[in-house]
Coordinates of C-alpha atoms in Angstrom, one line a residue:
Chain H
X1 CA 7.5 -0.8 -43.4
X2 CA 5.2 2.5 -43.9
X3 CA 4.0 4.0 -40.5
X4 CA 0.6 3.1 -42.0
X5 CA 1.3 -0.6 -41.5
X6 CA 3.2 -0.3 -38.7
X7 CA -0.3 1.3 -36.9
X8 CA -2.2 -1.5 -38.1
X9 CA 0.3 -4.2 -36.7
X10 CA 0.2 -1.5 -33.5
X11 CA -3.5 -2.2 -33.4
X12 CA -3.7 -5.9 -33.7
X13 CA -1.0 -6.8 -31.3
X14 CA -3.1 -4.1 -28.7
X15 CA -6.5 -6.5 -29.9
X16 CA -4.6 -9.5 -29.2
X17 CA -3.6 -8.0 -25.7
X18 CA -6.8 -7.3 -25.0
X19 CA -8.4 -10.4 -26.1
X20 CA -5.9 -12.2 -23.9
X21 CA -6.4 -10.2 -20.8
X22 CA -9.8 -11.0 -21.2
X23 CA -9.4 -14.6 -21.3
X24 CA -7.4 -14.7 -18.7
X25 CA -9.8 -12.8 -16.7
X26 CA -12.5 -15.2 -17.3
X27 CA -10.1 -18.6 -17.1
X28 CA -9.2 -17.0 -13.2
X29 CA -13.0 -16.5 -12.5
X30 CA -13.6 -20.5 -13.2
X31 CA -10.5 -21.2 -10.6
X32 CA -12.5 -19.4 -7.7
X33 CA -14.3 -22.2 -6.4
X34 CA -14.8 -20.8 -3.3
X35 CA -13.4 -17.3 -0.6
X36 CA -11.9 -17.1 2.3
X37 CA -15.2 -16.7 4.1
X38 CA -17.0 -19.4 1.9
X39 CA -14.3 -21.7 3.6
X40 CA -14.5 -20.0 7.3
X41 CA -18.0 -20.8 7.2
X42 CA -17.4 -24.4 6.2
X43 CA -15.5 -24.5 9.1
X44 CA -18.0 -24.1 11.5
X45 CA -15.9 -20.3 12.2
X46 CA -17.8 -17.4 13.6
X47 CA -17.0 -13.8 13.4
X48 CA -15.2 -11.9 16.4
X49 CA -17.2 -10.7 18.6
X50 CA -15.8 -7.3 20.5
X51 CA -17.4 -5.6 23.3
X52 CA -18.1 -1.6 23.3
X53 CA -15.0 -1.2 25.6
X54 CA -12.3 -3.7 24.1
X55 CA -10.6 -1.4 21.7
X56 CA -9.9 1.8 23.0
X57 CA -8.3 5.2 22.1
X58 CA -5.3 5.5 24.7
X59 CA -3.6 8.0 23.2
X60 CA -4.1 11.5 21.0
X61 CA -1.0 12.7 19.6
X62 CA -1.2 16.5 19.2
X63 CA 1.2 19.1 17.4
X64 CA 0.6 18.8 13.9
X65 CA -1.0 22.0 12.6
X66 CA -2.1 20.6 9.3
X67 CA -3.5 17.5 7.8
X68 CA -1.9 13.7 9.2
X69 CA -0.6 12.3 5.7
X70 CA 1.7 9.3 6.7
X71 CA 2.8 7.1 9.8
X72 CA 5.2 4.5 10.3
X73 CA 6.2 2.6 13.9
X74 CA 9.9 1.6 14.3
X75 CA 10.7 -1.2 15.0
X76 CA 10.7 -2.8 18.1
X77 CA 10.2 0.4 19.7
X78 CA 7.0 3.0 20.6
X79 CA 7.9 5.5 18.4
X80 CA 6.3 6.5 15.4
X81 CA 7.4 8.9 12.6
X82 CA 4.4 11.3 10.7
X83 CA 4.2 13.5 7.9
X84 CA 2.0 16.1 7.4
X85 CA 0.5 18.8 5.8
X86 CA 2.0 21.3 7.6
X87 CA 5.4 20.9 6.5
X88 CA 6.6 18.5 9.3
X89 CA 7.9 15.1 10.5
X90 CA 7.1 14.6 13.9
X91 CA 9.0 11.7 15.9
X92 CA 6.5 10.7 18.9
X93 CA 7.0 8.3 21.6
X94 CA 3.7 6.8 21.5
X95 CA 4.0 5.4 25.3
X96 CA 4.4 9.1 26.5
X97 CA 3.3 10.9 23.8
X98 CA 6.1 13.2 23.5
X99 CA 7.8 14.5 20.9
X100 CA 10.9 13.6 20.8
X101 CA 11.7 15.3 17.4
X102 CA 10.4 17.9 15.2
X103 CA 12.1 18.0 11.4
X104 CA 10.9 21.7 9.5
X105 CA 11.1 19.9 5.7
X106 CA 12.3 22.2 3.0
X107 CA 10.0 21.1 0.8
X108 CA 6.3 21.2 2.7
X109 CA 4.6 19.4 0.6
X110 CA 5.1 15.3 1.7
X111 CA 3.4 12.6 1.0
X112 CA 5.2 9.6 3.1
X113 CA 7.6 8.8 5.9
X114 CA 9.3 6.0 7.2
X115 CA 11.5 4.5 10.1
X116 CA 14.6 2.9 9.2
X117 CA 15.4 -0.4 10.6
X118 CA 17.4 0.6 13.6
X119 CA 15.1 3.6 14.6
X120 CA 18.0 5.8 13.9
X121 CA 17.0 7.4 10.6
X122 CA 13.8 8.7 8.9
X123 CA 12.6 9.0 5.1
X124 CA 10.2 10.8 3.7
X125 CA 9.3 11.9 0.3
X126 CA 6.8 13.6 -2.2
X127 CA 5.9 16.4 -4.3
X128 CA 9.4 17.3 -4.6
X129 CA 10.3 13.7 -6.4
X130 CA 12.9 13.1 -4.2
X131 CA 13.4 11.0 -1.1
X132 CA 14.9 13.0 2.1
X133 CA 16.7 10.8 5.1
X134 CA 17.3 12.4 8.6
X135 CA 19.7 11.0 10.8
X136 CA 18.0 11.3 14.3
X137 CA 21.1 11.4 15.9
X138 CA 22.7 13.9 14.1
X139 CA 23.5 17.8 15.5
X140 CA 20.5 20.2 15.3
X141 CA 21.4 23.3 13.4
X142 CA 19.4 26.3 14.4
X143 CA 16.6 23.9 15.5
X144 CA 16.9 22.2 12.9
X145 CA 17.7 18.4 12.1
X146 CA 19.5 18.7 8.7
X147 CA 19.4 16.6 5.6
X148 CA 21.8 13.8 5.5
X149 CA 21.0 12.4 2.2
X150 CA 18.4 13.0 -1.2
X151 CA 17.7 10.6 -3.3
X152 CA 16.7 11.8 -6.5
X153 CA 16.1 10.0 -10.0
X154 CA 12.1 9.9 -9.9
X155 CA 10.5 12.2 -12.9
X156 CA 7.1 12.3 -10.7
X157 CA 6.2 12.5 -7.1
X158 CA 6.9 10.6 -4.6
X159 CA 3.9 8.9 -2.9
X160 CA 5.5 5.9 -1.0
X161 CA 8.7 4.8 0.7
X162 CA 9.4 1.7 2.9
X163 CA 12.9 0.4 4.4
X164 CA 14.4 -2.9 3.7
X165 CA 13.8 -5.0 6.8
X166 CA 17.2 -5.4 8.6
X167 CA 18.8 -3.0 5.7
X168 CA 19.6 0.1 6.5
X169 CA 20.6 1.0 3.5
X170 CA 18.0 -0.1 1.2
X171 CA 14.7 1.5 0.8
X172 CA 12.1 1.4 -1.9
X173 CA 10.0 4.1 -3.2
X174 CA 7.1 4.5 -5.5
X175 CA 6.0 7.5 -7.6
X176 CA 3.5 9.2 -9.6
X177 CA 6.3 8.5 -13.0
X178 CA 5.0 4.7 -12.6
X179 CA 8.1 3.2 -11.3
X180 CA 9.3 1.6 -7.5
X181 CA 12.9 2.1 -7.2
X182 CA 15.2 0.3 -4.6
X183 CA 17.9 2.9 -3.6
X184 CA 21.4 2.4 -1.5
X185 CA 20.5 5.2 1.2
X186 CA 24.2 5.1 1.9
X187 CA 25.7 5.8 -1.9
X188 CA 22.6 7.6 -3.3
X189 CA 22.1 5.7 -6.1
X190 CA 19.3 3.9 -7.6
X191 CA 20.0 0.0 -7.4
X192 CA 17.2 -0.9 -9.8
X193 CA 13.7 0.3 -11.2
X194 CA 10.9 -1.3 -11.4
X195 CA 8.4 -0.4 -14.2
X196 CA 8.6 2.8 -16.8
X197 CA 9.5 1.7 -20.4
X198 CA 9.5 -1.9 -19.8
X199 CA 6.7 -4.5 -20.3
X200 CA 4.6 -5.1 -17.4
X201 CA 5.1 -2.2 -15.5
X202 CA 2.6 0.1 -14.1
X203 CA 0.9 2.1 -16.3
X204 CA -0.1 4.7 -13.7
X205 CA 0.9 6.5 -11.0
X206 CA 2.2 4.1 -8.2
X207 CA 1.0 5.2 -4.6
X208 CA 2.1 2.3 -2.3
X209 CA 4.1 0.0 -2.0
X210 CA 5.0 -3.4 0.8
X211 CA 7.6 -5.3 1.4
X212 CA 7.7 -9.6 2.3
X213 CA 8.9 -9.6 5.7
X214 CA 9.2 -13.2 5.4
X215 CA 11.3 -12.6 2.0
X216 CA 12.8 -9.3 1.1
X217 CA 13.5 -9.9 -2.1
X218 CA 9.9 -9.4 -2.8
X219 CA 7.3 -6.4 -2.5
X220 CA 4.1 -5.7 -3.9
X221 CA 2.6 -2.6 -5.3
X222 CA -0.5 -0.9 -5.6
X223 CA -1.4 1.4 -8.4
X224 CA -3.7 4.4 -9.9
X225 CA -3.6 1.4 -13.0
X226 CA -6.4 -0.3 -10.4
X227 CA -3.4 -3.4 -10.2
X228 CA -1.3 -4.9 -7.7
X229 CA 2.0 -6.3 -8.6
X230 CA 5.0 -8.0 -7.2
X231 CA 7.8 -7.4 -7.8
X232 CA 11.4 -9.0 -7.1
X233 CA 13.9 -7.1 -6.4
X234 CA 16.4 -9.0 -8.1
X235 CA 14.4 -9.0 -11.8
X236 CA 13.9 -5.3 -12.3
X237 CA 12.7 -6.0 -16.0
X238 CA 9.4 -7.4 -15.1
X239 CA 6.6 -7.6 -12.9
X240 CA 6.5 -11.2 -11.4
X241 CA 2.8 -11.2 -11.8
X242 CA -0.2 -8.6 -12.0
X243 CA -3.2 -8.6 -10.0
X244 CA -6.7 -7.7 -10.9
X245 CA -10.0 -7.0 -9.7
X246 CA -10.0 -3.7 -7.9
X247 CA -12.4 -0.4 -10.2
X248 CA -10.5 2.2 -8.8
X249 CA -6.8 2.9 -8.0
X250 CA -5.1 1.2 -5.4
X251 CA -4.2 3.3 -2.4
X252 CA -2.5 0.8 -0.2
X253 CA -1.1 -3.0 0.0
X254 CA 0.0 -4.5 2.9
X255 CA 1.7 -8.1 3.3
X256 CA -0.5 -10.8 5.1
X257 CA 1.5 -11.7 8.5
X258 CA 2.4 -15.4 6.9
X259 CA 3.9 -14.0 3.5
X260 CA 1.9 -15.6 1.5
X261 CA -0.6 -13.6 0.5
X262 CA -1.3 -9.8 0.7
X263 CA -3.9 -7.2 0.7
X264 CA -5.1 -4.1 -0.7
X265 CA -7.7 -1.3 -0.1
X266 CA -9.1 1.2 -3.3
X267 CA -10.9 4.4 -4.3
X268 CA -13.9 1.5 -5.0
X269 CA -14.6 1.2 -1.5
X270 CA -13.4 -2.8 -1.4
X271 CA -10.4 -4.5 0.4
X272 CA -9.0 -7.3 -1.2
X273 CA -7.0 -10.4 -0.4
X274 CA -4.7 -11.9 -3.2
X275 CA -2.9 -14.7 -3.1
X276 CA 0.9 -14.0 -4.0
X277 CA 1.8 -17.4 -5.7
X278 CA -1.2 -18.0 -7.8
X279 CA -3.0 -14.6 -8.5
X280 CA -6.2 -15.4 -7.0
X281 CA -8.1 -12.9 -5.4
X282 CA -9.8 -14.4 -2.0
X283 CA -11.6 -12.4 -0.6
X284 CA -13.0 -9.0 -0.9
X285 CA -14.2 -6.4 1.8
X286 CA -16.9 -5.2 1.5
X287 CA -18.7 -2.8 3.2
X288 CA -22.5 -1.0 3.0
X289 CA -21.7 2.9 4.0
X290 CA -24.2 4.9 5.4
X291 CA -24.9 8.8 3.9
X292 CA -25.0 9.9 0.4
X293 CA -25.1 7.1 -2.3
X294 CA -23.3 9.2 -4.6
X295 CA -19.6 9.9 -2.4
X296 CA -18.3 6.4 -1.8
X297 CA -15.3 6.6 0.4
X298 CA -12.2 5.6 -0.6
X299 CA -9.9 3.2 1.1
X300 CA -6.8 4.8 2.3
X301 CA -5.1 2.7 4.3
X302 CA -4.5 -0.9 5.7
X303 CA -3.0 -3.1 8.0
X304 CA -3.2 -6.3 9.1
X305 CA -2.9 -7.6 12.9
X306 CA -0.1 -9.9 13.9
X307 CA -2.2 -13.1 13.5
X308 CA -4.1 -12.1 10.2
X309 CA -7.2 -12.5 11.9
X310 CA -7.9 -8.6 11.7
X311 CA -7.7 -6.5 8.7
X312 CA -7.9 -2.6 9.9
X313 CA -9.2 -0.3 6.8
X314 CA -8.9 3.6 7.6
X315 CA -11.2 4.9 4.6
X316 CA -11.9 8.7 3.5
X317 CA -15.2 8.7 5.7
X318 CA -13.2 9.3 8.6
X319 CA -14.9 5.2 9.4
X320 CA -11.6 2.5 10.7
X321 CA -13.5 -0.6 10.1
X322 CA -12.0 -4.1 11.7
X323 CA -12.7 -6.9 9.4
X324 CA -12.7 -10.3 10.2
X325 CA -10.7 -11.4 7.7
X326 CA -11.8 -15.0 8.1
X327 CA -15.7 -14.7 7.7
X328 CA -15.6 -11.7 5.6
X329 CA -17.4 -9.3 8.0
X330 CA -16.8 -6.2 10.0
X331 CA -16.5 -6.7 13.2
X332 CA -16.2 -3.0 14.4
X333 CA -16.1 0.5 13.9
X334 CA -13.4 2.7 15.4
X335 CA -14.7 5.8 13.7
X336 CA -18.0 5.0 15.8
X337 CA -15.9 4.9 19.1
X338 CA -15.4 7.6 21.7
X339 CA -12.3 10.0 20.9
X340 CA -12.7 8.8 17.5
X341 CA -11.1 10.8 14.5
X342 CA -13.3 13.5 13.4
X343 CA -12.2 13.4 9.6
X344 CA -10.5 11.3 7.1
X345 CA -7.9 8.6 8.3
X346 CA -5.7 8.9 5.8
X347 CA -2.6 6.3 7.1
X348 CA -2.1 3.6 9.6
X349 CA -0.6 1.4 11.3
X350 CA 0.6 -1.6 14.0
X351 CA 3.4 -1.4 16.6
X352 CA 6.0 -4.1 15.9
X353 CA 4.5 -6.1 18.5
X354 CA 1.0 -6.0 17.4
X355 CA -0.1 -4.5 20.8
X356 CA -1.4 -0.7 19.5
X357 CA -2.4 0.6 16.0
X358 CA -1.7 4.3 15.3
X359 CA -4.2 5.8 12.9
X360 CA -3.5 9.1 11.4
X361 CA -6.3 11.6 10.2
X362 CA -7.0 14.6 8.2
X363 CA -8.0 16.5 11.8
X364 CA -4.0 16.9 12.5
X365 CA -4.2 14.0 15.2
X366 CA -2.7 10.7 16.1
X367 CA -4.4 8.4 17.9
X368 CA -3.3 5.1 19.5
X369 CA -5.8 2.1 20.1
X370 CA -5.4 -1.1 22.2
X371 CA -7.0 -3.4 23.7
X372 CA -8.6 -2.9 27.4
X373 CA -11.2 -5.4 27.5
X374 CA -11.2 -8.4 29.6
X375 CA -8.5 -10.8 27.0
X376 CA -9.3 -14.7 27.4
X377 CA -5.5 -16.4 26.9
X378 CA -6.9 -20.1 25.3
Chain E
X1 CA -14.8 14.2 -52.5
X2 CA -16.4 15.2 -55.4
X3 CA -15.1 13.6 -58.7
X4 CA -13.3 15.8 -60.8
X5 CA -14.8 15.8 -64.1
X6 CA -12.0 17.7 -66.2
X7 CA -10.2 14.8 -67.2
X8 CA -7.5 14.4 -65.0
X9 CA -7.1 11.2 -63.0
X10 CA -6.4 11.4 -59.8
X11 CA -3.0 9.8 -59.5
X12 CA -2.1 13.6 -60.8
X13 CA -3.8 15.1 -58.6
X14 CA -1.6 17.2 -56.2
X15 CA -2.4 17.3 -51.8
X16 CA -3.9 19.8 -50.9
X17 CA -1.8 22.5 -50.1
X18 CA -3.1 22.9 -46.1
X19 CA -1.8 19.2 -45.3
X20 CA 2.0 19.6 -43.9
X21 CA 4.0 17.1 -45.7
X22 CA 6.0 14.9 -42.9
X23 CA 9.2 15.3 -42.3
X24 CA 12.1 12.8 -42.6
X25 CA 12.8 13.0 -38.7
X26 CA 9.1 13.2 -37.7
X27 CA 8.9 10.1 -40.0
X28 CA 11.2 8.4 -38.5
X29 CA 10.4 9.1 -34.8
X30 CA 7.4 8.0 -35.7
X31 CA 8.2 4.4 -36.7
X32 CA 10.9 4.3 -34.2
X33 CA 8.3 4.6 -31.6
X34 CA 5.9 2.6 -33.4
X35 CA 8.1 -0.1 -33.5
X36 CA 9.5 -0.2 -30.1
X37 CA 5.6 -0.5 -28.7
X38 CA 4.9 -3.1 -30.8
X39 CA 8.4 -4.6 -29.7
X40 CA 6.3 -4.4 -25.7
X41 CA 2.8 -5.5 -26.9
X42 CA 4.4 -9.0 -28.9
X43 CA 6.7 -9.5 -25.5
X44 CA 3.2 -8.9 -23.8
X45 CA 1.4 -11.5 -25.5
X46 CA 4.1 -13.8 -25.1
X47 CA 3.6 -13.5 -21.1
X48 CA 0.2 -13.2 -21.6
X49 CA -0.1 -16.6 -23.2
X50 CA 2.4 -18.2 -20.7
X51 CA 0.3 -17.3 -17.6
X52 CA -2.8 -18.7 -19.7
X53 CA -1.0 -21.8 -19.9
X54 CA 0.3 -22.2 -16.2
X55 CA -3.7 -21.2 -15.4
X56 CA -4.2 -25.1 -16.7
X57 CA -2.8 -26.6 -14.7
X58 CA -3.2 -23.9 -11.4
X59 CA -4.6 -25.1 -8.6
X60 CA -8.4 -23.5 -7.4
X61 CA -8.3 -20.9 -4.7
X62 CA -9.9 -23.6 -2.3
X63 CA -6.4 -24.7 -1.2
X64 CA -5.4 -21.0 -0.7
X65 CA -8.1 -20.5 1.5
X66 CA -7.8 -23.2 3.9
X67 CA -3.9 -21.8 4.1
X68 CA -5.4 -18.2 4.8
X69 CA -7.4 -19.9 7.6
X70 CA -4.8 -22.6 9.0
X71 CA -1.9 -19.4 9.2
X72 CA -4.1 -17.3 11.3
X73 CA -5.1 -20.2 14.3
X74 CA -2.1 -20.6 16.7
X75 CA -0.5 -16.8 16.7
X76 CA -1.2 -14.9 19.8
X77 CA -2.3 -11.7 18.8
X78 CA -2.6 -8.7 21.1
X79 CA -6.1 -7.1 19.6
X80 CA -8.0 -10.1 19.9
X81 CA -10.8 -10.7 22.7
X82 CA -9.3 -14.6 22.8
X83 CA -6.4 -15.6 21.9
X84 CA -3.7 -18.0 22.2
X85 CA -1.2 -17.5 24.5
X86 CA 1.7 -17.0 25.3
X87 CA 1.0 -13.3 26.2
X88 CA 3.1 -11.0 26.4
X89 CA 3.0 -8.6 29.4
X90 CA 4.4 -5.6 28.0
X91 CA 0.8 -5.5 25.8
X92 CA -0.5 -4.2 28.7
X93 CA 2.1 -1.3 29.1
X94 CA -0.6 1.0 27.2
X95 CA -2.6 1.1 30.2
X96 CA -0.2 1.1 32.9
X97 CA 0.7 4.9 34.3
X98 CA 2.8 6.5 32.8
X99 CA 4.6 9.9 33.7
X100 CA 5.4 12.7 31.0
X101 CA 7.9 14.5 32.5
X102 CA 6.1 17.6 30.1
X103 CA 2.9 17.2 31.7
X104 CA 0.8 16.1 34.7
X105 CA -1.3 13.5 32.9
X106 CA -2.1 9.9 34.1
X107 CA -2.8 7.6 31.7
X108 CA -6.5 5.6 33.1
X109 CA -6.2 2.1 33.8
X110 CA -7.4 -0.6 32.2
X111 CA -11.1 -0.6 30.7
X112 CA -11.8 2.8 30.8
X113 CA -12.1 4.7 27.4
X114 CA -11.7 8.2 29.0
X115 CA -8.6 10.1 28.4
X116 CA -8.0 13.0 31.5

């Protein structure tokens, strides 16, 4: 066959991809009989209703000397792990605010960091394409915690890396060559990619990525493609399903608390709910900003609290709305509140019991927020 | 083009001499890579057309809803103004003092949004 005809057969199969997408598109818009909030609202539901003084700053974790770019709580404990600008992972106790480590990174410029399950090790990762993994308990060499592992394999950046749950060895990353890739932490090695050359991968830079706590075998990722996809772990060769709907790349995903379903924030201002098992998206977020019509902000982060009720969105505004994730609306502010951040929250997150969420900002801080209101126990 | 009217046809007509003639390698790269992303776009389709189908006989989002709503109701949840219980008093440790041993600082009881 000529490569004349092989471009024309290139062509038609990309026509007949695109005609199909766009079927499918419009056979998923006839299944959405109703949202989330269409059905709250059915329900007799109405929104939360927070006073001025409920949620509250009650910490400000200082020491970074350049922009906050990634958090991540360990488990079952108050400490958190950041990354940041300036070089630096900085391991906090968020109940004293103290640092309790202080890792110089050879390569400055990271993107992401995570705990490990037991709290004993960190990750982080990014422009350097590799992964970096600190044992917290190991000697400190000329002030220095040193490198105990690198994963390396990714062509492109780093953007994102999560732990297994209750693996210490497993960890996934995602990356600006398109792929996620599960790594053994102990051996090194890449157990499996997800994406690149074959079908149904991303076809963009992947900047986040979240893993089922109710089933580990599966994790979702979110895309500059403007997808979601999951992903098992155990079928590398193809996405188990794609999700649609966001205009903009995908910044962040984050599990729903029952495992069901999951969410998403995006560069086109809208949060997102998707269900995991049938595709449908349920609900989307979305908000009116204030300011200049033309600079929309971005979504940068999310995170759910621990009954799903609350959806927190840090966005590039430097706003933390709370949705109700029920009725669809937001409920409050935290970039309105006192001691709120004074530029963009770039990362957060909730404390393993749900009790605090740590936002991180472009301003160098940390901040904690709880609750300490009057709380009705029904 | 304009027709060349010297009696030649133009079967004999040779390229023209900028054009680079392909080479054997480039060809084949070419159709190598050709054919391998047709090879994705047909497996494509073939997904494609098996998700349309399973959309037949998919359920509405209606059901997926009412499970978004049911899963919330019943989980006691630290950030919420009510909630059910049972609650946990170590939500509260955010508020109770606490000593650095690197500083002086108090942490402010409960309902007060200043930081000394």
């Amino acid at each position: 066959m000529s490569v004349a005809e092989l471009k024309e057969r290139h062509a038609d199969a990309t026509a007949t991809v695109n005609s199909l997408r766009e079927r499918l598109k419009q056979r998923r818009q006839l299944l959405l009989d109703t949202d989330v909030a269409g059905y709250a609202k059915s329900q007799g539901t109405s929104a939360i209703s927070f006073s001025p003084t409920d949620l509250v700053c009650c910490r400000i974790l200082q020491g970074h000397t350049g922009k906050v770019y990634s958090l991540d709580w360990a488990p079952e404990r108050n400490w958190i792990v950041s990354a940041s600008q300036d070089g630096r992972l900085i391991v906090w106790n968020a109940l004293t605010s103290q640092k309790t480590h202080a890792i110089k990174l050879q390569c400055p410029w990271v993107m992401t960091c995570a705990f490990a399950p037991n709290g004993q090790s960190v990750a982080c990762g990014g422009l350097d394409s590799a992964c970096s993994i600190f044992n917290l308990n190991s000697r400190v060499e000329r002030d220095n915690i040193s490198v105990s592992r690198v994963l390396t394999g990714h062509k492109g950046y780093v953007y994102s890396c999560q732990y297994v749950p209750d693996h210490e060895s497993r960890l996934i990353t995602s990356s600006s060559d398109q792929t996620c890739v599960l790594w053994d932490v102990t051996t090194g090695q890449r157990i499996s990619v997800f994406g690149g050359e074959f079908p149904s991968g991303h076809t963009a830079d992947v900047l986040s990525v979240s893993i089922n706590s109710s089933n580990s075998n599966m994790f979702v990722s979110g895309s500059c493609d403007a997808t979601a996809r999951l992903w098992d772990t155990r079928i590398a060769s193809r996405a188990v399903r794609t999700y649609h709907g966001h205009q903009g790349d995908v910044n962040t995903v984050k599990f729903f608390p029952d495992g069901q379903r999951f969410g998403t924030g995006s560069d086109d201002s809208t949060c997102r709910l998707y269900d995991m098992r049938t595709g449908h998206q349920l609900q989307v977020y979305r908000q009116q900003h204030d300011g200049d019509d033309n600079v929309v902000p971005t979504v940068t982060s999310i995170a759910f609290s621990l009954s799903g009720r609350l959806l927190f969105a840090g966005y590039s505004s430097g706003d933390c709305y709370v949705w109700d994730t029920l009725v669809g609306e937001a409920v409050l502010n935290l970039g309105t509140l006192q001691n709120s951040h004074e530029s963009r929250i770039s990362c957060l997150g909730l404390s393993s019991d749900g009790s605090a969420l740590c936002t991180g900002s472009w301003d160098k801080n940390l901040k904690i927020w709880a609750f300490g209101g009057h709380r009705k126990v029904i | 083009m304009a027709a060349n009217g010297e009696g030649e046809g133009p079967e004999a007509r040779p390229p023209p001499p900028s054009m680079p003639q392909p080479t054997r390698t480039g060809d084949f790269l070419g159709k190598h890579r050709l054919s391998a992303a047709i090879a994705r776009l047909n497996q494509e389709i073939q997904f494609l057309e098996k998700e349309l189908n399973e959309l037949e006989t998919m359920e509405t989002s209606a059901e997926a809803c009412k499970e978004v709503f049911l899963s919330t109701e019943g989980r006691s949840d630290a950030l919420l103004p009510v909630t059910p219980g049972p609650e946990n008093p170590t939500w509260h440790r955010w508020f109770q003092r606490v000593r650095s041993s690197h500083s002086r600082r108090w942490w402010t009881s409960k309902g007060s949004s200043d930081i000394s």
